Short mmCIF file of N, CA and C in Angstrom, two decimals:
data_model
loop_
_atom_site.label_atom_id
_atom_site.label_comp_id
_atom_site.label_asym_id
_atom_site.label_seq_id
_atom_site.Cartn_x
_atom_site.Cartn_y
_atom_site.Cartn_z
N MET A 21 0.84 -1.18 0.00
CA MET A 21 0.00 0.00 0.00
C MET A 21 0.89 1.25 0.00
N ASN A 22 0.54 2.23 -0.81
CA ASN A 22 1.35 3.43 -1.00
C ASN A 22 1.20 4.42 0.15
N SER A 23 0.03 4.54 0.75
CA SER A 23 -0.27 5.48 1.85
C SER A 23 0.13 6.92 1.52
N GLY A 24 -0.05 7.33 0.26
CA GLY A 24 0.21 8.70 -0.12
C GLY A 24 1.66 9.00 -0.44
N ARG A 25 2.55 8.07 -0.28
CA ARG A 25 3.96 8.28 -0.57
C ARG A 25 4.18 8.16 -2.08
N PHE A 26 5.19 8.87 -2.56
CA PHE A 26 5.54 8.79 -3.96
C PHE A 26 6.38 7.55 -4.19
N ASN A 27 6.27 6.96 -5.36
CA ASN A 27 7.01 5.73 -5.65
C ASN A 27 8.30 5.99 -6.43
N ARG A 28 8.31 7.00 -7.23
CA ARG A 28 9.47 7.21 -8.09
C ARG A 28 10.60 7.87 -7.33
N THR A 29 11.82 7.45 -7.62
CA THR A 29 12.99 8.10 -7.04
C THR A 29 13.98 8.37 -8.16
N ALA A 30 14.86 9.31 -7.91
CA ALA A 30 15.91 9.64 -8.87
C ALA A 30 17.23 9.12 -8.31
N GLY A 31 17.65 7.99 -8.81
CA GLY A 31 18.90 7.41 -8.30
C GLY A 31 18.75 7.00 -6.85
N ASN A 32 19.64 7.51 -6.02
CA ASN A 32 19.60 7.18 -4.59
C ASN A 32 18.85 8.22 -3.76
N LEU A 33 18.20 9.17 -4.41
CA LEU A 33 17.48 10.21 -3.67
C LEU A 33 16.18 9.65 -3.11
N PRO A 34 15.78 10.16 -1.94
CA PRO A 34 14.48 9.75 -1.39
C PRO A 34 13.35 10.36 -2.21
N THR A 35 12.15 9.90 -1.98
CA THR A 35 11.00 10.50 -2.64
C THR A 35 10.80 11.91 -2.08
N LEU A 36 10.12 12.74 -2.83
CA LEU A 36 9.94 14.15 -2.46
C LEU A 36 9.40 14.31 -1.05
N ASP A 37 8.43 13.49 -0.67
CA ASP A 37 7.80 13.66 0.63
C ASP A 37 8.69 13.28 1.80
N ARG A 38 9.90 12.82 1.55
CA ARG A 38 10.84 12.47 2.63
C ARG A 38 11.87 13.57 2.87
N PHE A 39 11.93 14.57 2.01
CA PHE A 39 12.87 15.67 2.21
C PHE A 39 12.38 16.55 3.36
N LEU A 40 13.30 16.99 4.20
CA LEU A 40 12.97 17.82 5.35
C LEU A 40 12.29 19.11 4.92
N THR A 41 12.79 19.75 3.87
CA THR A 41 12.19 21.02 3.43
C THR A 41 10.74 20.82 2.99
N TYR A 42 10.46 19.72 2.32
CA TYR A 42 9.09 19.42 1.90
C TYR A 42 8.20 19.23 3.14
N ARG A 43 8.69 18.49 4.10
CA ARG A 43 7.90 18.20 5.30
C ARG A 43 7.70 19.45 6.15
N LEU A 44 8.71 20.31 6.22
CA LEU A 44 8.55 21.58 6.92
C LEU A 44 7.47 22.44 6.25
N HIS A 45 7.51 22.48 4.93
CA HIS A 45 6.52 23.25 4.20
C HIS A 45 5.12 22.67 4.42
N MET A 46 4.99 21.35 4.42
CA MET A 46 3.70 20.71 4.65
C MET A 46 3.17 21.05 6.05
N LEU A 47 4.03 20.95 7.06
CA LEU A 47 3.62 21.29 8.42
C LEU A 47 3.22 22.76 8.50
N HIS A 48 3.97 23.62 7.82
CA HIS A 48 3.66 25.05 7.76
C HIS A 48 2.28 25.28 7.17
N LYS A 49 1.99 24.66 6.05
CA LYS A 49 0.69 24.84 5.39
C LYS A 49 -0.45 24.35 6.27
N LEU A 50 -0.30 23.16 6.84
CA LEU A 50 -1.35 22.61 7.69
C LEU A 50 -1.55 23.47 8.93
N SER A 51 -0.46 23.90 9.52
CA SER A 51 -0.52 24.71 10.73
C SER A 51 -1.14 26.08 10.44
N ASP A 52 -0.69 26.75 9.38
CA ASP A 52 -1.20 28.08 9.06
C ASP A 52 -2.70 28.05 8.75
N ARG A 53 -3.15 27.04 8.04
CA ARG A 53 -4.57 26.96 7.68
C ARG A 53 -5.42 26.88 8.95
N ALA A 54 -5.07 25.99 9.85
CA ALA A 54 -5.84 25.83 11.09
C ALA A 54 -5.69 27.06 11.99
N SER A 55 -4.49 27.63 12.04
CA SER A 55 -4.27 28.83 12.86
C SER A 55 -5.11 29.99 12.34
N HIS A 56 -5.13 30.18 11.03
CA HIS A 56 -5.91 31.27 10.45
C HIS A 56 -7.38 31.15 10.85
N GLU A 57 -7.93 29.95 10.74
CA GLU A 57 -9.34 29.74 11.09
C GLU A 57 -9.59 30.03 12.57
N LEU A 58 -8.69 29.57 13.43
CA LEU A 58 -8.83 29.79 14.87
C LEU A 58 -8.73 31.27 15.20
N TYR A 59 -7.70 31.95 14.67
CA TYR A 59 -7.50 33.37 14.98
C TYR A 59 -8.69 34.19 14.51
N LEU A 60 -9.19 33.90 13.32
CA LEU A 60 -10.32 34.63 12.79
C LEU A 60 -11.56 34.41 13.64
N ALA A 61 -11.82 33.15 14.02
CA ALA A 61 -13.00 32.83 14.81
C ALA A 61 -12.94 33.42 16.21
N GLU A 62 -11.77 33.39 16.84
CA GLU A 62 -11.70 33.77 18.25
C GLU A 62 -11.18 35.18 18.51
N SER A 63 -10.49 35.78 17.54
CA SER A 63 -9.99 37.14 17.78
C SER A 63 -10.46 38.13 16.72
N GLY A 64 -11.05 37.62 15.65
CA GLY A 64 -11.48 38.49 14.57
C GLY A 64 -10.35 38.95 13.67
N LEU A 65 -9.15 38.38 13.86
CA LEU A 65 -7.98 38.76 13.06
C LEU A 65 -7.55 37.59 12.20
N GLY A 66 -7.16 37.89 10.96
CA GLY A 66 -6.58 36.88 10.10
C GLY A 66 -5.17 36.54 10.57
N LEU A 67 -4.58 35.54 9.98
CA LEU A 67 -3.26 35.08 10.40
C LEU A 67 -2.21 36.18 10.32
N GLY A 68 -2.15 36.91 9.21
CA GLY A 68 -1.17 37.99 9.06
C GLY A 68 -1.35 39.09 10.09
N GLU A 69 -2.60 39.46 10.32
CA GLU A 69 -2.87 40.49 11.32
C GLU A 69 -2.49 40.00 12.72
N ALA A 70 -2.83 38.75 13.03
CA ALA A 70 -2.50 38.20 14.35
C ALA A 70 -0.99 38.13 14.54
N ARG A 71 -0.26 37.70 13.51
CA ARG A 71 1.20 37.66 13.61
C ARG A 71 1.78 39.05 13.83
N CYS A 72 1.24 40.03 13.10
CA CYS A 72 1.74 41.40 13.24
C CYS A 72 1.42 41.96 14.62
N LEU A 73 0.22 41.72 15.11
CA LEU A 73 -0.14 42.20 16.44
C LEU A 73 0.77 41.55 17.49
N ALA A 74 1.02 40.24 17.34
CA ALA A 74 1.90 39.53 18.27
C ALA A 74 3.30 40.12 18.24
N ALA A 75 3.80 40.43 17.05
CA ALA A 75 5.15 40.99 16.92
C ALA A 75 5.22 42.39 17.50
N VAL A 76 4.25 43.25 17.18
CA VAL A 76 4.28 44.62 17.70
C VAL A 76 4.22 44.60 19.22
N GLY A 77 3.41 43.74 19.78
CA GLY A 77 3.27 43.67 21.23
C GLY A 77 4.48 43.07 21.92
N SER A 78 5.33 42.39 21.18
CA SER A 78 6.51 41.76 21.77
C SER A 78 7.72 42.68 21.80
N PHE A 79 7.59 43.87 21.22
CA PHE A 79 8.69 44.84 21.16
C PHE A 79 8.14 46.22 21.53
N ASP A 80 9.03 47.12 21.92
CA ASP A 80 8.59 48.48 22.28
C ASP A 80 8.00 49.21 21.09
N ALA A 81 8.69 49.15 19.97
CA ALA A 81 8.23 49.81 18.75
C ALA A 81 8.91 49.12 17.57
N LEU A 82 8.17 49.00 16.49
CA LEU A 82 8.71 48.35 15.29
C LEU A 82 8.46 49.20 14.07
N SER A 83 9.42 49.22 13.16
CA SER A 83 9.21 49.79 11.83
C SER A 83 8.49 48.72 11.01
N VAL A 84 7.97 49.08 9.86
CA VAL A 84 7.31 48.11 9.00
C VAL A 84 8.30 47.05 8.53
N ASN A 85 9.53 47.45 8.21
CA ASN A 85 10.53 46.47 7.79
C ASN A 85 10.83 45.46 8.90
N ARG A 86 11.00 45.97 10.10
CA ARG A 86 11.28 45.06 11.24
C ARG A 86 10.06 44.21 11.54
N LEU A 87 8.87 44.79 11.40
CA LEU A 87 7.64 44.03 11.60
C LEU A 87 7.56 42.87 10.63
N ALA A 88 7.88 43.13 9.36
CA ALA A 88 7.86 42.06 8.36
C ALA A 88 8.79 40.93 8.77
N PHE A 89 9.98 41.28 9.22
CA PHE A 89 10.95 40.27 9.65
C PHE A 89 10.43 39.49 10.85
N GLU A 90 9.98 40.20 11.88
CA GLU A 90 9.55 39.55 13.12
C GLU A 90 8.28 38.73 12.95
N ALA A 91 7.38 39.18 12.07
CA ALA A 91 6.12 38.46 11.84
C ALA A 91 6.26 37.39 10.76
N ASN A 92 7.45 37.31 10.15
CA ASN A 92 7.72 36.33 9.10
C ASN A 92 6.78 36.52 7.91
N LEU A 93 6.65 37.78 7.48
CA LEU A 93 5.82 38.15 6.34
C LEU A 93 6.67 38.98 5.39
N ASP A 94 6.22 39.12 4.14
CA ASP A 94 6.95 40.04 3.27
C ASP A 94 6.49 41.46 3.61
N LYS A 95 7.23 42.45 3.12
CA LYS A 95 6.97 43.84 3.51
C LYS A 95 5.56 44.29 3.13
N GLY A 96 5.09 43.88 1.97
CA GLY A 96 3.74 44.26 1.53
C GLY A 96 2.66 43.69 2.45
N GLN A 97 2.81 42.42 2.81
CA GLN A 97 1.85 41.79 3.73
C GLN A 97 1.86 42.49 5.08
N ALA A 98 3.07 42.76 5.59
CA ALA A 98 3.20 43.41 6.89
C ALA A 98 2.60 44.82 6.85
N SER A 99 2.83 45.53 5.77
CA SER A 99 2.32 46.89 5.64
C SER A 99 0.78 46.89 5.61
N ARG A 100 0.19 45.98 4.84
CA ARG A 100 -1.27 45.90 4.77
C ARG A 100 -1.87 45.49 6.12
N ALA A 101 -1.24 44.50 6.78
CA ALA A 101 -1.74 44.05 8.08
C ALA A 101 -1.61 45.17 9.11
N ALA A 102 -0.48 45.88 9.10
CA ALA A 102 -0.28 46.99 10.04
C ALA A 102 -1.34 48.07 9.83
N GLN A 103 -1.61 48.40 8.57
CA GLN A 103 -2.62 49.44 8.30
C GLN A 103 -4.00 48.99 8.77
N SER A 104 -4.31 47.72 8.58
CA SER A 104 -5.58 47.19 9.06
C SER A 104 -5.67 47.29 10.58
N LEU A 105 -4.57 46.98 11.26
CA LEU A 105 -4.55 47.08 12.73
C LEU A 105 -4.65 48.53 13.20
N VAL A 106 -4.05 49.46 12.44
CA VAL A 106 -4.19 50.89 12.74
C VAL A 106 -5.65 51.28 12.58
N ASP A 107 -6.26 50.87 11.47
CA ASP A 107 -7.66 51.21 11.19
C ASP A 107 -8.60 50.65 12.27
N GLN A 108 -8.22 49.52 12.87
CA GLN A 108 -9.04 48.91 13.93
C GLN A 108 -8.74 49.50 15.31
N GLY A 109 -7.77 50.41 15.38
CA GLY A 109 -7.41 51.03 16.64
C GLY A 109 -6.58 50.15 17.56
N LEU A 110 -5.93 49.12 17.00
CA LEU A 110 -5.15 48.19 17.80
C LEU A 110 -3.67 48.57 17.89
N ILE A 111 -3.17 49.27 16.88
CA ILE A 111 -1.81 49.78 16.93
C ILE A 111 -1.83 51.24 16.47
N SER A 112 -0.83 51.97 16.93
CA SER A 112 -0.68 53.36 16.51
C SER A 112 0.56 53.46 15.63
N LYS A 113 0.53 54.46 14.78
CA LYS A 113 1.64 54.70 13.86
C LYS A 113 2.10 56.13 14.09
N SER A 114 3.39 56.29 14.37
CA SER A 114 3.93 57.64 14.60
C SER A 114 5.30 57.74 13.93
N PRO A 115 5.74 58.96 13.60
CA PRO A 115 7.07 59.11 12.98
C PRO A 115 8.15 58.50 13.87
N SER A 116 9.08 57.84 13.25
CA SER A 116 10.17 57.21 13.99
C SER A 116 11.09 58.26 14.57
N GLU A 117 11.53 58.00 15.80
CA GLU A 117 12.49 58.89 16.44
C GLU A 117 13.89 58.68 15.87
N ASN A 118 14.13 57.51 15.27
CA ASN A 118 15.46 57.15 14.77
C ASN A 118 15.64 57.37 13.27
N ASP A 119 14.55 57.39 12.51
CA ASP A 119 14.65 57.47 11.05
C ASP A 119 13.45 58.25 10.52
N ALA A 120 13.69 59.42 10.00
CA ALA A 120 12.61 60.30 9.53
C ALA A 120 11.81 59.67 8.39
N ARG A 121 12.37 58.68 7.69
CA ARG A 121 11.66 58.04 6.58
C ARG A 121 10.77 56.91 7.04
N SER A 122 10.78 56.60 8.32
CA SER A 122 10.10 55.42 8.83
C SER A 122 9.06 55.81 9.88
N VAL A 123 8.22 54.85 10.24
CA VAL A 123 7.25 55.04 11.31
C VAL A 123 7.47 53.97 12.37
N ASP A 124 7.07 54.28 13.59
CA ASP A 124 7.08 53.32 14.68
C ASP A 124 5.67 52.82 14.90
N LEU A 125 5.54 51.52 15.04
CA LEU A 125 4.26 50.89 15.31
C LEU A 125 4.26 50.43 16.76
N LYS A 126 3.19 50.80 17.49
CA LYS A 126 3.07 50.44 18.91
C LYS A 126 1.63 50.03 19.20
N LEU A 127 1.46 49.20 20.22
CA LEU A 127 0.12 48.80 20.63
C LEU A 127 -0.62 49.96 21.28
N THR A 128 -1.90 50.05 21.02
CA THR A 128 -2.78 50.94 21.76
C THR A 128 -3.28 50.15 22.98
N GLU A 129 -4.05 50.78 23.84
CA GLU A 129 -4.62 50.06 24.99
C GLU A 129 -5.52 48.93 24.51
N ALA A 130 -6.36 49.19 23.52
CA ALA A 130 -7.21 48.13 22.96
C ALA A 130 -6.35 47.04 22.32
N GLY A 131 -5.26 47.46 21.71
CA GLY A 131 -4.34 46.50 21.10
C GLY A 131 -3.68 45.61 22.12
N ARG A 132 -3.35 46.17 23.28
CA ARG A 132 -2.72 45.36 24.34
C ARG A 132 -3.68 44.26 24.80
N GLN A 133 -4.95 44.59 24.93
CA GLN A 133 -5.94 43.58 25.33
C GLN A 133 -6.06 42.49 24.26
N ARG A 134 -6.11 42.90 23.01
CA ARG A 134 -6.22 41.91 21.92
C ARG A 134 -4.93 41.12 21.80
N TRP A 135 -3.78 41.76 22.05
CA TRP A 135 -2.48 41.08 22.02
C TRP A 135 -2.46 39.93 23.01
N THR A 136 -2.95 40.17 24.22
CA THR A 136 -3.00 39.11 25.23
C THR A 136 -3.84 37.95 24.74
N GLN A 137 -4.96 38.25 24.12
CA GLN A 137 -5.83 37.21 23.57
C GLN A 137 -5.12 36.43 22.47
N VAL A 138 -4.45 37.14 21.56
CA VAL A 138 -3.75 36.49 20.45
C VAL A 138 -2.59 35.64 20.97
N MET A 139 -1.86 36.14 21.94
CA MET A 139 -0.74 35.36 22.49
C MET A 139 -1.26 34.08 23.15
N ASP A 140 -2.41 34.14 23.80
CA ASP A 140 -3.01 32.93 24.36
C ASP A 140 -3.39 31.94 23.26
N LEU A 141 -3.91 32.46 22.15
CA LEU A 141 -4.26 31.60 21.01
C LEU A 141 -3.00 30.96 20.42
N ILE A 142 -1.93 31.75 20.28
CA ILE A 142 -0.67 31.22 19.75
C ILE A 142 -0.13 30.12 20.67
N ASN A 143 -0.20 30.37 21.95
CA ASN A 143 0.25 29.37 22.92
C ASN A 143 -0.57 28.08 22.80
N ARG A 144 -1.88 28.24 22.68
CA ARG A 144 -2.76 27.08 22.52
C ARG A 144 -2.45 26.31 21.23
N ARG A 145 -2.25 27.05 20.14
CA ARG A 145 -1.92 26.38 18.86
C ARG A 145 -0.61 25.62 18.97
N ASN A 146 0.37 26.20 19.64
CA ASN A 146 1.64 25.50 19.81
C ASN A 146 1.44 24.20 20.58
N HIS A 147 0.62 24.24 21.61
CA HIS A 147 0.35 23.01 22.37
C HIS A 147 -0.38 21.98 21.52
N GLU A 148 -1.30 22.45 20.67
CA GLU A 148 -2.03 21.53 19.79
C GLU A 148 -1.09 20.88 18.77
N ILE A 149 -0.24 21.69 18.18
CA ILE A 149 0.64 21.20 17.12
C ILE A 149 1.72 20.29 17.68
N PHE A 150 2.32 20.68 18.80
CA PHE A 150 3.46 19.94 19.34
C PHE A 150 3.08 19.04 20.51
N GLY A 151 1.79 18.93 20.78
CA GLY A 151 1.33 18.12 21.90
C GLY A 151 1.63 16.64 21.78
N CYS A 152 1.91 16.18 20.58
CA CYS A 152 2.24 14.77 20.38
C CYS A 152 3.67 14.47 20.80
N LEU A 153 4.44 15.50 21.12
CA LEU A 153 5.84 15.33 21.54
C LEU A 153 5.95 15.48 23.05
N SER A 154 6.88 14.76 23.63
CA SER A 154 7.14 14.92 25.06
C SER A 154 7.82 16.27 25.29
N LEU A 155 7.89 16.68 26.54
CA LEU A 155 8.56 17.93 26.87
C LEU A 155 10.02 17.90 26.40
N GLU A 156 10.69 16.80 26.62
CA GLU A 156 12.09 16.66 26.19
C GLU A 156 12.20 16.73 24.67
N GLU A 157 11.28 16.11 23.95
CA GLU A 157 11.29 16.16 22.48
C GLU A 157 11.04 17.59 21.99
N ARG A 158 10.13 18.31 22.66
CA ARG A 158 9.88 19.71 22.27
C ARG A 158 11.12 20.57 22.49
N ARG A 159 11.80 20.36 23.61
CA ARG A 159 13.05 21.10 23.87
C ARG A 159 14.10 20.78 22.81
N LEU A 160 14.25 19.51 22.51
CA LEU A 160 15.23 19.09 21.51
C LEU A 160 14.87 19.68 20.15
N LEU A 161 13.60 19.60 19.77
CA LEU A 161 13.19 20.15 18.49
C LEU A 161 13.44 21.66 18.44
N GLY A 162 13.14 22.36 19.53
CA GLY A 162 13.41 23.80 19.60
C GLY A 162 14.88 24.09 19.42
N ASP A 163 15.74 23.32 20.09
CA ASP A 163 17.19 23.51 19.95
C ASP A 163 17.64 23.23 18.51
N LEU A 164 17.09 22.18 17.91
CA LEU A 164 17.45 21.85 16.53
C LEU A 164 16.99 22.94 15.56
N PHE A 165 15.78 23.47 15.77
CA PHE A 165 15.31 24.56 14.92
C PHE A 165 16.21 25.78 15.07
N ASP A 166 16.61 26.11 16.30
CA ASP A 166 17.51 27.25 16.51
C ASP A 166 18.81 27.06 15.73
N ARG A 167 19.37 25.86 15.78
CA ARG A 167 20.61 25.58 15.04
C ARG A 167 20.39 25.69 13.54
N LEU A 168 19.29 25.13 13.05
CA LEU A 168 19.00 25.18 11.61
C LEU A 168 18.78 26.62 11.14
N ILE A 169 18.07 27.40 11.93
CA ILE A 169 17.81 28.80 11.56
C ILE A 169 19.12 29.58 11.54
N ASP A 170 19.96 29.41 12.57
CA ASP A 170 21.25 30.09 12.59
C ASP A 170 22.10 29.68 11.39
N HIS A 171 22.10 28.40 11.07
CA HIS A 171 22.87 27.90 9.93
C HIS A 171 22.34 28.49 8.61
N ALA A 172 21.01 28.48 8.46
CA ALA A 172 20.41 29.02 7.23
C ALA A 172 20.70 30.51 7.09
N ARG A 173 20.67 31.24 8.20
CA ARG A 173 21.01 32.68 8.14
C ARG A 173 22.42 32.87 7.68
N GLY A 174 23.33 32.02 8.16
CA GLY A 174 24.73 32.09 7.74
C GLY A 174 24.90 31.80 6.26
N LEU A 175 24.12 30.86 5.75
CA LEU A 175 24.18 30.53 4.33
C LEU A 175 23.66 31.66 3.46
N ASN A 176 22.75 32.46 4.01
CA ASN A 176 22.12 33.55 3.24
C ASN A 176 22.80 34.88 3.40
N GLN A 177 23.92 34.93 4.12
CA GLN A 177 24.67 36.17 4.28
C GLN A 177 25.43 36.46 2.99
N PRO A 178 25.34 37.70 2.51
CA PRO A 178 26.12 38.03 1.30
C PRO A 178 27.62 38.00 1.60
N GLU A 179 28.36 37.55 0.60
CA GLU A 179 29.82 37.53 0.75
C GLU A 179 30.36 38.94 0.63
N GLU A 180 31.39 39.23 1.41
CA GLU A 180 31.95 40.58 1.39
C GLU A 180 33.15 40.66 0.51
#
């Protein structure tokens, strides 16, 4: 029985569904879809807005570029989500004290309340997704992800 696995291989390579990058992407897609539905139902925010609110609330002030990085979105997505959050009165936008070309994004009082709600949802989603792992396995996986992320960042650094 195939059980959804691919049969063809190229030489000694595993099938596509056995590559780590493929499996990470699959977990990402499954996780994001369920997270989006949960965030929308329980906080009224889509996934991008919830990520942006979580990021803004986790720092004193963020520029749109930094928000995109911290929320793991592209700049256009972050900008649209930030504007939506401004329009909803959840974050404020003011000229940056450090860069006249930029703005600082900060939580409003209403935003702080919604941030707490969103962070609780994120915590719950993490428990749902990783609940099949023991505490020790979650710690190990976290350490491995940190190493992989640091390594990938090093690979993506431009040569001088």
